[in-house]
PDB file of C-alpha atoms and ligand atoms in Angstrom:
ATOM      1  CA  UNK A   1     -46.873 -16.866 -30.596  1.00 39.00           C
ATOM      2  CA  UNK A   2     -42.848 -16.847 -29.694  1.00 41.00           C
ATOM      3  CA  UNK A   3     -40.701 -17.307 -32.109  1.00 41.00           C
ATOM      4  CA  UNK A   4     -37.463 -19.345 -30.958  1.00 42.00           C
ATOM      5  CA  UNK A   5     -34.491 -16.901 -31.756  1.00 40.00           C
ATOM      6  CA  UNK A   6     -32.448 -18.266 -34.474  1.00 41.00           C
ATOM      7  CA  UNK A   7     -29.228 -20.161 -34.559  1.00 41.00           C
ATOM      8  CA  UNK A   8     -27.047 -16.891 -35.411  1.00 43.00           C
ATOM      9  CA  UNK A   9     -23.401 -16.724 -37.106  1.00 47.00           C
ATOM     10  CA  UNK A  10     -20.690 -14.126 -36.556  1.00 60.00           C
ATOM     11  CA  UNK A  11     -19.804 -14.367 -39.985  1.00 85.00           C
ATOM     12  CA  UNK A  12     -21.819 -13.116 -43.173  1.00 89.00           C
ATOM     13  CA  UNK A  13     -24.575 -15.989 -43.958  1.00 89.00           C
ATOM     14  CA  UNK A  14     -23.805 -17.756 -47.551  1.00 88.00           C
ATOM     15  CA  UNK A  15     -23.686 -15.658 -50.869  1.00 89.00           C
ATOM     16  CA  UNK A  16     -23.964 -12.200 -49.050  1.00 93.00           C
ATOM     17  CA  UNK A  17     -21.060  -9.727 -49.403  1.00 93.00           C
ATOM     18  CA  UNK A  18     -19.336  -8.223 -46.429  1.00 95.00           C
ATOM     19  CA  UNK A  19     -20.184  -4.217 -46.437  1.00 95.00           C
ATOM     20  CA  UNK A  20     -16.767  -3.343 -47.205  1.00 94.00           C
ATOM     21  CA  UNK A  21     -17.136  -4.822 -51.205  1.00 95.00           C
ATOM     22  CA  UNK A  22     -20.667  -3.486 -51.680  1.00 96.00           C
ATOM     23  CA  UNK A  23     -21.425  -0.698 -54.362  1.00 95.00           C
ATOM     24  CA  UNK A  24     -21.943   1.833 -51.402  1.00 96.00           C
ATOM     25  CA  UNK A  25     -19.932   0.557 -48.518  1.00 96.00           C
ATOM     26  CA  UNK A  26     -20.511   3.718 -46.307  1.00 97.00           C
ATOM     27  CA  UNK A  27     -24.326   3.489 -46.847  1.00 97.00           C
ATOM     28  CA  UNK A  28     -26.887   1.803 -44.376  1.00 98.00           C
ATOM     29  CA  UNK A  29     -31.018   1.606 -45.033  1.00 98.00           C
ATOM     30  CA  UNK A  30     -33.041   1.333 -41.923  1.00 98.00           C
ATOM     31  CA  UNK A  31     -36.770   0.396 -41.877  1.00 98.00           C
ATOM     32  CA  UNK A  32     -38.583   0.657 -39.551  1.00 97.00           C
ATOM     33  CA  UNK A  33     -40.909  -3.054 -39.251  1.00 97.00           C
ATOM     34  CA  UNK A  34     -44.857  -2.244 -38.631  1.00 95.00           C
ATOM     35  CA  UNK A  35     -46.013  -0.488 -42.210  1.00 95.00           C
ATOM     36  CA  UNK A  36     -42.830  -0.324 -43.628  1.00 97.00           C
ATOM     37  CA  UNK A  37     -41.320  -3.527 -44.323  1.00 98.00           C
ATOM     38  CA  UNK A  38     -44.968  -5.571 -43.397  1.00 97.00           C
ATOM     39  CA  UNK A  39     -48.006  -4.634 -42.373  1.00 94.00           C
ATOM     40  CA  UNK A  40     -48.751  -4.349 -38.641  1.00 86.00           C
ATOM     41  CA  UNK A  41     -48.073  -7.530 -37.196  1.00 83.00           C
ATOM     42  CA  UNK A  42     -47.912  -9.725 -40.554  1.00 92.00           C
ATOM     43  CA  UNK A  43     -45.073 -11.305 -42.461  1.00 95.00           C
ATOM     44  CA  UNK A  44     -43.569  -9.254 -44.940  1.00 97.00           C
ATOM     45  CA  UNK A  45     -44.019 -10.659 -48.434  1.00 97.00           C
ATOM     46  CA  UNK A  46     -42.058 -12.151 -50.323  1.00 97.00           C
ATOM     47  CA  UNK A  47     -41.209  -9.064 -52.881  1.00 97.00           C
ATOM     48  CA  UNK A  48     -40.053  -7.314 -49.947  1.00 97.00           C
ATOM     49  CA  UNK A  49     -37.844 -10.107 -49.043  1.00 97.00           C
ATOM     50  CA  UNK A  50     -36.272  -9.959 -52.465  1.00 96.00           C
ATOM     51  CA  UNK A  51     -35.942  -6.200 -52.924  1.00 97.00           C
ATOM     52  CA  UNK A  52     -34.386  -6.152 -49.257  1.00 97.00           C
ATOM     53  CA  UNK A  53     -31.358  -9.065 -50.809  1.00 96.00           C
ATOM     54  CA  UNK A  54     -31.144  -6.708 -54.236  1.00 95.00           C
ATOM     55  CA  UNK A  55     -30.058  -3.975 -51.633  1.00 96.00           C
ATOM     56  CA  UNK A  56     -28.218  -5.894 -49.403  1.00 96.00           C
ATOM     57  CA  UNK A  57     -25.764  -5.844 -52.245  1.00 95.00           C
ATOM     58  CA  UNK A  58     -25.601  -2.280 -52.821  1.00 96.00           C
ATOM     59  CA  UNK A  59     -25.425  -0.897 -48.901  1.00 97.00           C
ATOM     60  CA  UNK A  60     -25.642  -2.282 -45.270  1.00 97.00           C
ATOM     61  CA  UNK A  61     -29.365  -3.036 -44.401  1.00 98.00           C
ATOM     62  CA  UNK A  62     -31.158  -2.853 -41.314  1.00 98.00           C
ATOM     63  CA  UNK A  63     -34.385  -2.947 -39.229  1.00 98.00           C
ATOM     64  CA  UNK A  64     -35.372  -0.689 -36.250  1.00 98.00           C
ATOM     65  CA  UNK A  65     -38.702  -1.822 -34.703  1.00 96.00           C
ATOM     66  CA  UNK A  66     -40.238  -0.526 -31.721  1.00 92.00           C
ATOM     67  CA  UNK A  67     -41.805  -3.827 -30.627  1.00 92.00           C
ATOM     68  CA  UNK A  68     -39.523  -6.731 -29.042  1.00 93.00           C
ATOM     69  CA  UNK A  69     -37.340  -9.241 -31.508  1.00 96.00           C
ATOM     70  CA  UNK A  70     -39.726 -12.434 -31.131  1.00 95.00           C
ATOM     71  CA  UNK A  71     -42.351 -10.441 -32.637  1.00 93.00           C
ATOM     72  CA  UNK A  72     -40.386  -8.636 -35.054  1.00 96.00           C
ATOM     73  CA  UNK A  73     -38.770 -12.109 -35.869  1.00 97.00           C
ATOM     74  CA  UNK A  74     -42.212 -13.510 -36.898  1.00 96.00           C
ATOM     75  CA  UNK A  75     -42.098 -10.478 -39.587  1.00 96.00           C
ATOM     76  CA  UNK A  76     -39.170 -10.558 -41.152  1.00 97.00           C
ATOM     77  CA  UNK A  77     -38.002 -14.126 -40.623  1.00 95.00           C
ATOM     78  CA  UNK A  78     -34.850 -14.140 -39.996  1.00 95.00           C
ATOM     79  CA  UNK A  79     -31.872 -11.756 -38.405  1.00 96.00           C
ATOM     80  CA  UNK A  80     -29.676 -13.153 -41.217  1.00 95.00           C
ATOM     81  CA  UNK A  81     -31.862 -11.599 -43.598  1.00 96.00           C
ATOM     82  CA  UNK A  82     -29.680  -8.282 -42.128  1.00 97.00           C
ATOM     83  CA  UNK A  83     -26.848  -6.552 -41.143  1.00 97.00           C
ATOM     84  CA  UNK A  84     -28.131  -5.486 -37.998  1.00 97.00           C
ATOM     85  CA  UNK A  85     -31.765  -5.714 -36.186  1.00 98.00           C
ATOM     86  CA  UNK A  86     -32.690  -3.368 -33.851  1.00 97.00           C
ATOM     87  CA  UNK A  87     -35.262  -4.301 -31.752  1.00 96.00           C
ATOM     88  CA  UNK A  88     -37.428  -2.202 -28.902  1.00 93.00           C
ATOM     89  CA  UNK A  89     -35.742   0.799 -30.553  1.00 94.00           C
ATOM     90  CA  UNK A  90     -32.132  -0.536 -30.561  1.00 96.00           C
ATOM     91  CA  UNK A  91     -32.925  -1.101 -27.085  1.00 94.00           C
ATOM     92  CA  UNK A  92     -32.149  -4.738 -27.861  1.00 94.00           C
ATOM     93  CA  UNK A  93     -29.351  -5.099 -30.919  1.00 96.00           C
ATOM     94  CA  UNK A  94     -27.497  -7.310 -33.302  1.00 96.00           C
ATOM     95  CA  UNK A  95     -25.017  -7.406 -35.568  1.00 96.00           C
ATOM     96  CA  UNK A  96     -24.710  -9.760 -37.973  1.00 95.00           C
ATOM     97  CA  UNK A  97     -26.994 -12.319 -35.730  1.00 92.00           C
ATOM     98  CA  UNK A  98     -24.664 -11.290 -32.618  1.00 94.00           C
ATOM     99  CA  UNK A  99     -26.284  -9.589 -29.702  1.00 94.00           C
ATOM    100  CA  UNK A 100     -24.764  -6.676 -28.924  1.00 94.00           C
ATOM    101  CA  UNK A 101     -24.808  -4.313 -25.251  1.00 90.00           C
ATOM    102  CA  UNK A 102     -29.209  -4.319 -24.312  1.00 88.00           C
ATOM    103  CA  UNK A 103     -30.273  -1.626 -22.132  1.00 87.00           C
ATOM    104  CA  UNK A 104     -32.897  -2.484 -19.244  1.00 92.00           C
ATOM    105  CA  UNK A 105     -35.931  -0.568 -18.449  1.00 95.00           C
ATOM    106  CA  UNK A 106     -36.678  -1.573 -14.995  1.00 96.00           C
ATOM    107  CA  UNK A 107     -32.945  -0.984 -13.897  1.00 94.00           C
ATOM    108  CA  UNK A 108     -33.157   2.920 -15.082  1.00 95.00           C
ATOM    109  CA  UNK A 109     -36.713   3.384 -13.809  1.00 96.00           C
ATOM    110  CA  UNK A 110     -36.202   1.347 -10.717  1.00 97.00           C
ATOM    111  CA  UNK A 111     -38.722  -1.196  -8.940  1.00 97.00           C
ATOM    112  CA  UNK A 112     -40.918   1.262  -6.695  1.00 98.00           C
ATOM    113  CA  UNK A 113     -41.443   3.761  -9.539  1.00 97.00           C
ATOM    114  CA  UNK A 114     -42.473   0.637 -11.973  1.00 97.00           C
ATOM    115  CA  UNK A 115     -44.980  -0.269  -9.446  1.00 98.00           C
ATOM    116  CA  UNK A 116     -46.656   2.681  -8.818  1.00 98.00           C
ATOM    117  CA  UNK A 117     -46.760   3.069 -12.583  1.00 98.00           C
ATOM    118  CA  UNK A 118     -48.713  -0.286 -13.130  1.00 98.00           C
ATOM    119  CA  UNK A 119     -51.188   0.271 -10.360  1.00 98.00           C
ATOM    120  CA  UNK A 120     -51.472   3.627 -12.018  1.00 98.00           C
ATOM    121  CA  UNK A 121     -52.522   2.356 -15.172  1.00 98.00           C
ATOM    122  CA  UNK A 122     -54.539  -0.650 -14.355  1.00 98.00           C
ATOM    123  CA  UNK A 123     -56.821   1.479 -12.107  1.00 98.00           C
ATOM    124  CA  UNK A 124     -56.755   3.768 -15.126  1.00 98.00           C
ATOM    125  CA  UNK A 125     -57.508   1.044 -17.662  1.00 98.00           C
ATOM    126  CA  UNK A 126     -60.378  -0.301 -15.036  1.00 97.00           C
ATOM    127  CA  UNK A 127     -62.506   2.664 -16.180  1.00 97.00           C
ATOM    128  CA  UNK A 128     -62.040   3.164 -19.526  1.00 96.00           C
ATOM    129  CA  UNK A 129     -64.881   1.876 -21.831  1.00 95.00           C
ATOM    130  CA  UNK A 130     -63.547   0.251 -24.885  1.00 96.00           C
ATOM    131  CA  UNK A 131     -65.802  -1.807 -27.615  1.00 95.00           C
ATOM    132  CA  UNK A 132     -63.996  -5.134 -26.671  1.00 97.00           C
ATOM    133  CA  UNK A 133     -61.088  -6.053 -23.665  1.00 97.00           C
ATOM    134  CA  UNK A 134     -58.775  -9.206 -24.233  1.00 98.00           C
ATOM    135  CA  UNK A 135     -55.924  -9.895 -22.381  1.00 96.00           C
ATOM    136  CA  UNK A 136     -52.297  -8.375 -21.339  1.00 97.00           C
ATOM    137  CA  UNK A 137     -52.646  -4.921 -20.938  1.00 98.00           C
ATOM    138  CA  UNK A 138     -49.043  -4.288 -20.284  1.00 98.00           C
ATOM    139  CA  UNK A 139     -46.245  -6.053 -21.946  1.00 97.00           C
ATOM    140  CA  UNK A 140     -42.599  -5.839 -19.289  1.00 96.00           C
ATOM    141  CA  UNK A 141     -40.206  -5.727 -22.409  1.00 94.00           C
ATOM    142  CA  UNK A 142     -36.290  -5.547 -21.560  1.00 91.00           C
ATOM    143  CA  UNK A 143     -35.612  -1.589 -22.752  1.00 91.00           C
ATOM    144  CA  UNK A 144     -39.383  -0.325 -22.580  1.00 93.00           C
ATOM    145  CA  UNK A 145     -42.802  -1.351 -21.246  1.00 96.00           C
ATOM    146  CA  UNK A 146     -46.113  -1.721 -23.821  1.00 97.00           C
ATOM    147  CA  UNK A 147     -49.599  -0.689 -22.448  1.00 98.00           C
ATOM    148  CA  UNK A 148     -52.761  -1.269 -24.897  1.00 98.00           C
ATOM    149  CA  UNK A 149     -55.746  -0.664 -23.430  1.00 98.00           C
ATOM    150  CA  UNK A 150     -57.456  -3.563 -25.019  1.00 98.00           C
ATOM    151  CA  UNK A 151     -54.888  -6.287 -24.231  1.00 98.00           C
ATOM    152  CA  UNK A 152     -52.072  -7.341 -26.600  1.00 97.00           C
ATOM    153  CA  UNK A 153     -53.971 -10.943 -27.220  1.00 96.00           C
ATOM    154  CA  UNK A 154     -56.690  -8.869 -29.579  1.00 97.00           C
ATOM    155  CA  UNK A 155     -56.887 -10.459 -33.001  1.00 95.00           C
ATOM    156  CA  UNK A 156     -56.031  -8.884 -36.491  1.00 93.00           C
ATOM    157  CA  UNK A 157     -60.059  -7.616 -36.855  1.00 96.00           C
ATOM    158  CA  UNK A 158     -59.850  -6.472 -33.334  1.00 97.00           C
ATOM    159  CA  UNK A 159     -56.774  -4.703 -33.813  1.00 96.00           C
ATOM    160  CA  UNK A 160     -58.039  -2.754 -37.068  1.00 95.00           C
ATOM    161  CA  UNK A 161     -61.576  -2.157 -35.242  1.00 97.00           C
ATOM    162  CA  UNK A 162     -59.870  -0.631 -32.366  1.00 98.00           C
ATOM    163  CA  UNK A 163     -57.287   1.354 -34.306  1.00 96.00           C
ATOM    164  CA  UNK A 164     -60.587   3.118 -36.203  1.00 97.00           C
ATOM    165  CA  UNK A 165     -62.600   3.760 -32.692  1.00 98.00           C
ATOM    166  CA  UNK A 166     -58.991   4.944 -31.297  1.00 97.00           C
ATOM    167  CA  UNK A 167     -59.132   7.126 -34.178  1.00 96.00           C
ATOM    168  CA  UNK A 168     -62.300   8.589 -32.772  1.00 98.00           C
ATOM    169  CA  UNK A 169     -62.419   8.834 -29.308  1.00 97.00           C
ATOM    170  CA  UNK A 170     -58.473   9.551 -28.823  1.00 97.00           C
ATOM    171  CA  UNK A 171     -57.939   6.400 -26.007  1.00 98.00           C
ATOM    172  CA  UNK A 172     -54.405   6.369 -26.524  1.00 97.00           C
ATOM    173  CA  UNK A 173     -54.058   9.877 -26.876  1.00 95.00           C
ATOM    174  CA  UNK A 174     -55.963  10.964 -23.595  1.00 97.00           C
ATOM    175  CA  UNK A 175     -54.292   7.913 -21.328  1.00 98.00           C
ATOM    176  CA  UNK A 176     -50.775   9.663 -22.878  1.00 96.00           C
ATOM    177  CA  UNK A 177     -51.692  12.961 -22.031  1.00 96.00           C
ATOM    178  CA  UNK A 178     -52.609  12.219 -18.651  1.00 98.00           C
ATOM    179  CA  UNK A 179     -49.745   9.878 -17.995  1.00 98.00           C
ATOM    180  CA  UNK A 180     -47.376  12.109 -18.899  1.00 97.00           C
ATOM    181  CA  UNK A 181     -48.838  14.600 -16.071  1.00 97.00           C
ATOM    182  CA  UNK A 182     -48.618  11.758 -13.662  1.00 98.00           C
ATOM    183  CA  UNK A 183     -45.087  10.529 -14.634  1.00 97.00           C
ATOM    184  CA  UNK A 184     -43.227  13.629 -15.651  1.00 97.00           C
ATOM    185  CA  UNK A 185     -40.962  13.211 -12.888  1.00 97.00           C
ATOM    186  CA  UNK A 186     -39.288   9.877 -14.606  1.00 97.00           C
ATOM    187  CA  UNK A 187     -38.431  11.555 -17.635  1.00 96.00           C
ATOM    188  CA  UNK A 188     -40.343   9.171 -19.824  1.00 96.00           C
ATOM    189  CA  UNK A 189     -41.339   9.345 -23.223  1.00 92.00           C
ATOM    190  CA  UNK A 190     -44.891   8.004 -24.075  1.00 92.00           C
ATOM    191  CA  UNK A 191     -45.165   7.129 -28.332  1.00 89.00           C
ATOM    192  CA  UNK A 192     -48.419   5.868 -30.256  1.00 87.00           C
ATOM    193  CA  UNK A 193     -46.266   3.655 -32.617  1.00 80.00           C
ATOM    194  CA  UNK A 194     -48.554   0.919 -33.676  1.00 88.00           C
ATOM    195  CA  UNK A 195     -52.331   0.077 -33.807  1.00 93.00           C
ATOM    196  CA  UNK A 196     -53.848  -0.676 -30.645  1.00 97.00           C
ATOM    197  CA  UNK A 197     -50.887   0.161 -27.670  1.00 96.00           C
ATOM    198  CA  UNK A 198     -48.467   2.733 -26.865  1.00 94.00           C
ATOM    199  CA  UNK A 199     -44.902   1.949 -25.863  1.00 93.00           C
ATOM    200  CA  UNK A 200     -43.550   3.947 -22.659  1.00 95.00           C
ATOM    201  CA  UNK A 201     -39.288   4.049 -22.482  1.00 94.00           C
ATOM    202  CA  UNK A 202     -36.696   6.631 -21.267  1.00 95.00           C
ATOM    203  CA  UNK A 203     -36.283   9.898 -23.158  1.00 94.00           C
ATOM    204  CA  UNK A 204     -33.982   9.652 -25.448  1.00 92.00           C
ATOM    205  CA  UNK A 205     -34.672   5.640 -25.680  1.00 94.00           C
ATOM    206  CA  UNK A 206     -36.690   6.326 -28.859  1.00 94.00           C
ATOM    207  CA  UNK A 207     -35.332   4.824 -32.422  1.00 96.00           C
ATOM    208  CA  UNK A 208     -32.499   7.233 -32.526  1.00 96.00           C
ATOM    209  CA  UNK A 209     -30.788   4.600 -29.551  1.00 96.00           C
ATOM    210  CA  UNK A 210     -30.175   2.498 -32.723  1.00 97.00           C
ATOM    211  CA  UNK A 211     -27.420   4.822 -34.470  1.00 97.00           C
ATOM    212  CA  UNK A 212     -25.378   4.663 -31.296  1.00 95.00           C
ATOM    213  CA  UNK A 213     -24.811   1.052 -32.580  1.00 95.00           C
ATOM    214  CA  UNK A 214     -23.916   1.861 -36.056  1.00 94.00           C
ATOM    215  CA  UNK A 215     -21.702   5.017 -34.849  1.00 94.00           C
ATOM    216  CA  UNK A 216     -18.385   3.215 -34.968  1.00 94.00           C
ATOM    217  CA  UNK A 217     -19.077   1.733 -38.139  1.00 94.00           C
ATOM    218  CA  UNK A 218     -18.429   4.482 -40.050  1.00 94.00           C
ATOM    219  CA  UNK A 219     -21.526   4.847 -42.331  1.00 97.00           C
ATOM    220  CA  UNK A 220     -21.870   8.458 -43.898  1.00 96.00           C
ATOM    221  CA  UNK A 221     -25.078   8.072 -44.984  1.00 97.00           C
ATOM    222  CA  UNK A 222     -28.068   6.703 -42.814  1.00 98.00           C
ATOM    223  CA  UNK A 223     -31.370   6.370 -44.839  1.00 98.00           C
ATOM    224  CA  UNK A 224     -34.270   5.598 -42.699  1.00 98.00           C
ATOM    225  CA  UNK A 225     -37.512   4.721 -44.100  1.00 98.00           C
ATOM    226  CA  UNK A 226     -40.946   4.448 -41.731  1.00 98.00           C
ATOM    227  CA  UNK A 227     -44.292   5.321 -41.752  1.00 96.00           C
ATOM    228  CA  UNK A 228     -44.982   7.040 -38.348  1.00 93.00           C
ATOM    229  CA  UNK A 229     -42.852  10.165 -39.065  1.00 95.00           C
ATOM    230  CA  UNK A 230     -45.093  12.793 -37.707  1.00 91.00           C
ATOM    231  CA  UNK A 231     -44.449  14.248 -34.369  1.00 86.00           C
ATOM    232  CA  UNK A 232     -45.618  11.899 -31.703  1.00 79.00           C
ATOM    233  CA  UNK A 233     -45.036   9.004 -34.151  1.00 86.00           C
ATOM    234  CA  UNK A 234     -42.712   6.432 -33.209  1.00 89.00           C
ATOM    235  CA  UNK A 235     -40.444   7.259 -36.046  1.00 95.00           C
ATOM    236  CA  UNK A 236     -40.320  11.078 -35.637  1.00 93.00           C
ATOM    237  CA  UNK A 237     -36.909  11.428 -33.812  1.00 94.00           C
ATOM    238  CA  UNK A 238     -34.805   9.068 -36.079  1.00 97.00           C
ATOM    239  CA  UNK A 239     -36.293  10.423 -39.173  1.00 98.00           C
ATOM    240  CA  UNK A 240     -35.268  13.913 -38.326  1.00 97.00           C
ATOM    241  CA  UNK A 241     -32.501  13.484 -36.610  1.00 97.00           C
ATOM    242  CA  UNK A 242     -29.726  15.614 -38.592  1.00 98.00           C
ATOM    243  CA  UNK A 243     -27.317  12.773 -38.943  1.00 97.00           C
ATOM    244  CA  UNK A 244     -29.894  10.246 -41.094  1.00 98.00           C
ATOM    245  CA  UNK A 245     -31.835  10.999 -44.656  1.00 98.00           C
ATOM    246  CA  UNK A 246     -35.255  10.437 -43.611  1.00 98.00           C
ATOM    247  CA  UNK A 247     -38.167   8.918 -45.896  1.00 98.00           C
ATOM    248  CA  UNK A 248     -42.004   8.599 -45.026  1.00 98.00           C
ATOM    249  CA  UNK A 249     -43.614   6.105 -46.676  1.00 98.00           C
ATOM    250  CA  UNK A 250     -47.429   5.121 -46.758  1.00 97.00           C
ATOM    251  CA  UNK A 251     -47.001   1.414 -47.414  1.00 97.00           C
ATOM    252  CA  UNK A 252     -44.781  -1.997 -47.588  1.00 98.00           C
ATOM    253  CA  UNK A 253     -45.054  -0.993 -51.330  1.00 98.00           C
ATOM    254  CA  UNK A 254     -44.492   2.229 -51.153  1.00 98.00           C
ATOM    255  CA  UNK A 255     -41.150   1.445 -49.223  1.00 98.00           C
ATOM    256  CA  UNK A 256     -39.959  -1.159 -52.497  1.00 97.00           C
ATOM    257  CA  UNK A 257     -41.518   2.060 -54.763  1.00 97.00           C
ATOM    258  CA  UNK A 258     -38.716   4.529 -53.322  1.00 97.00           C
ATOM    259  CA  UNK A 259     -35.874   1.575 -53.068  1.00 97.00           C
ATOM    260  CA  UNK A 260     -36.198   1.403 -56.630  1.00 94.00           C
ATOM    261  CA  UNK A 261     -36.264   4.539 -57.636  1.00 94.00           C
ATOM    262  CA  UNK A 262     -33.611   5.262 -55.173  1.00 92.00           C
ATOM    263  CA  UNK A 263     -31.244   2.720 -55.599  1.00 87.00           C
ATOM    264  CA  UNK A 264     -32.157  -0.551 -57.503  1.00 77.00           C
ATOM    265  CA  UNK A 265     -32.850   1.079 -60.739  1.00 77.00           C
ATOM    266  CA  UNK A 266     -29.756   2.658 -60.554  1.00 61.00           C
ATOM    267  CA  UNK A 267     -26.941   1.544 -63.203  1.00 52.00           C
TER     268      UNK A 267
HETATM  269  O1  M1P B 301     -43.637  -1.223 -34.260  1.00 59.77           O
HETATM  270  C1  M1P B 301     -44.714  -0.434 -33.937  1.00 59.77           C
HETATM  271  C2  M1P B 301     -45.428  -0.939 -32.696  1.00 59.77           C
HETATM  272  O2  M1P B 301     -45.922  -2.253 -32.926  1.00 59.77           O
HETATM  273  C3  M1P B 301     -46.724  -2.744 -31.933  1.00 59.77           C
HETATM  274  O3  M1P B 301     -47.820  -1.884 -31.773  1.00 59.77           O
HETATM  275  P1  M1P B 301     -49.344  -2.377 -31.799  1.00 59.77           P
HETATM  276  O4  M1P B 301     -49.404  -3.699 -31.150  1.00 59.77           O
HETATM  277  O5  M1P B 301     -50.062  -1.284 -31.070  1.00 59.77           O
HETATM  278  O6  M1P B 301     -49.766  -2.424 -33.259  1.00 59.77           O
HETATM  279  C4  M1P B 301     -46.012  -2.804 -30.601  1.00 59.77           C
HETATM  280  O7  M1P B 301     -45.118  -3.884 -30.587  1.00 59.77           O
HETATM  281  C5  M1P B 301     -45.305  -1.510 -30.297  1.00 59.77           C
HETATM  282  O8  M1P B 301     -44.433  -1.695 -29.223  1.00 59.77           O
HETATM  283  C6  M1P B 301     -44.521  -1.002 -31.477  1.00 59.77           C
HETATM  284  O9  M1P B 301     -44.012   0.276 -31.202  1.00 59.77           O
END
């Protein structure tokens, strides 16, 4: 389902605080969407939603997703629910509902390349044997490109049944492996962020593309909170990147857990 993209201000919506006259002005929390803030694919609750406006008034707040903003939208509602959203990595941004500079995949891989990469993986895809196949195998996104090889129209049982056989016979992990043999002359990273895909973008187009929005803002501390931290997770680079405070959580209530001990039950 696409989610229309809201009707945005410039300005800070009604009863939220500008950064500057927050309790930590120089402080910004970043969550990652899929398992942090929701679970994979789902609306975030409604606790989360009021935890997340509890710290909006101590420190900036923001989301960095890896999948693209209508479906990240249908999670967390609403971009004024933020400071900034960062979706496909920071790949597409905003500030305060305002879009700010997008990157483009097909522009830095270029159109032959792209081809040959799609016939690539749909004659790959052809013979791989997977319990069920549904439809669009690759998502075109505007900063990356999303491959699942059993089709981004599987439903929520689907997604969890394929997630456990992926867990077994390593279909994401092999198709990676062997892409990244076929492909290593675009400089591409390949990451296993969600449940049932991978996402494929330039190197260095992971989540860390996000803090070169927030750079000139002038935050000294970063927080980032996800659940994919582990090498090869789609999380790994921003959570250990020197410049941010990195957190692993487990859970959408593990994540409110560690804001409160961190911050809301703070005096
Ligand atoms: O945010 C994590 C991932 O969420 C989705 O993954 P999947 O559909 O496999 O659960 C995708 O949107 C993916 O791009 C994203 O990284």
């Amino acid at each position: 389902m696409s989610v229309p993209l809201p009707v945005t201000t410039a300005t800070y919506p009604a009863g939220v605080k500008p950064i500057s006259e927050r309790k930590f002005p120089k402080t910004i929390c970043m969550f990652d969407v899929d398992g942090t803030l929701s679970l994979a694919r789902q609306q975030a609750k409604p606790e989360m939603f009021a935890t997340l406006a509890k710290l909006r008034e101590h420190c900036a707040v923001a989301f960095v997703g890896g999948s693209d903003l209508n479906k990240i939208l249908e999670q967390v509602r609403s971009l004024e629910l933020f400071d900034f959203g960062f979706a496909e990595n920071g790949l597409v941004a905003y500030k305060l509902g305002q879009p700010l500079a997008a990157a483009s995949f097909i522009k830095h891989v270029g159109e032959e390349e792209y081809k040959k990469m799609v016939n690539w993986i749909l004659r790959y895809l052809s013979e791989v044997d997977v319990p069920v196949k549904r439809g669009t195998f690759i998502e075109f996104r505007n900063g990356m490109i999303n491959v699942s090889p059993i089709g981004r129209n599987a439903s929520i049982q689907e997604r969890i049944d394929f997630e456990k056989f992926d867990k077994v016979h390593g279909i994401r992990a092999d198709m990676v492996t062997k892409m990244e043999q076929e492909f290593v002359h675009l400089g591409l990273t390949f990451a296993i962020g969600g449940q049932i895909s991978f996402d494929i973008f330039p190197q260095g187009w992971d989540k860390t593309y996000s803090l070169r929005h927030i750079e000139p803002e002038g935050f000294d501390t970063i927080h980032f909170f996800g659940d994919k931290t582990f090498k090869g997770g789609n999380d790994y680079e921003i959570f250990s990147d020197p410049k941010v405070t990195g957190h692993t959580v487990t859970s959408p209530e593990d994540t409110m857990r560690q804001l409160d001990e961190l911050f809301l039950t703070v005096a």
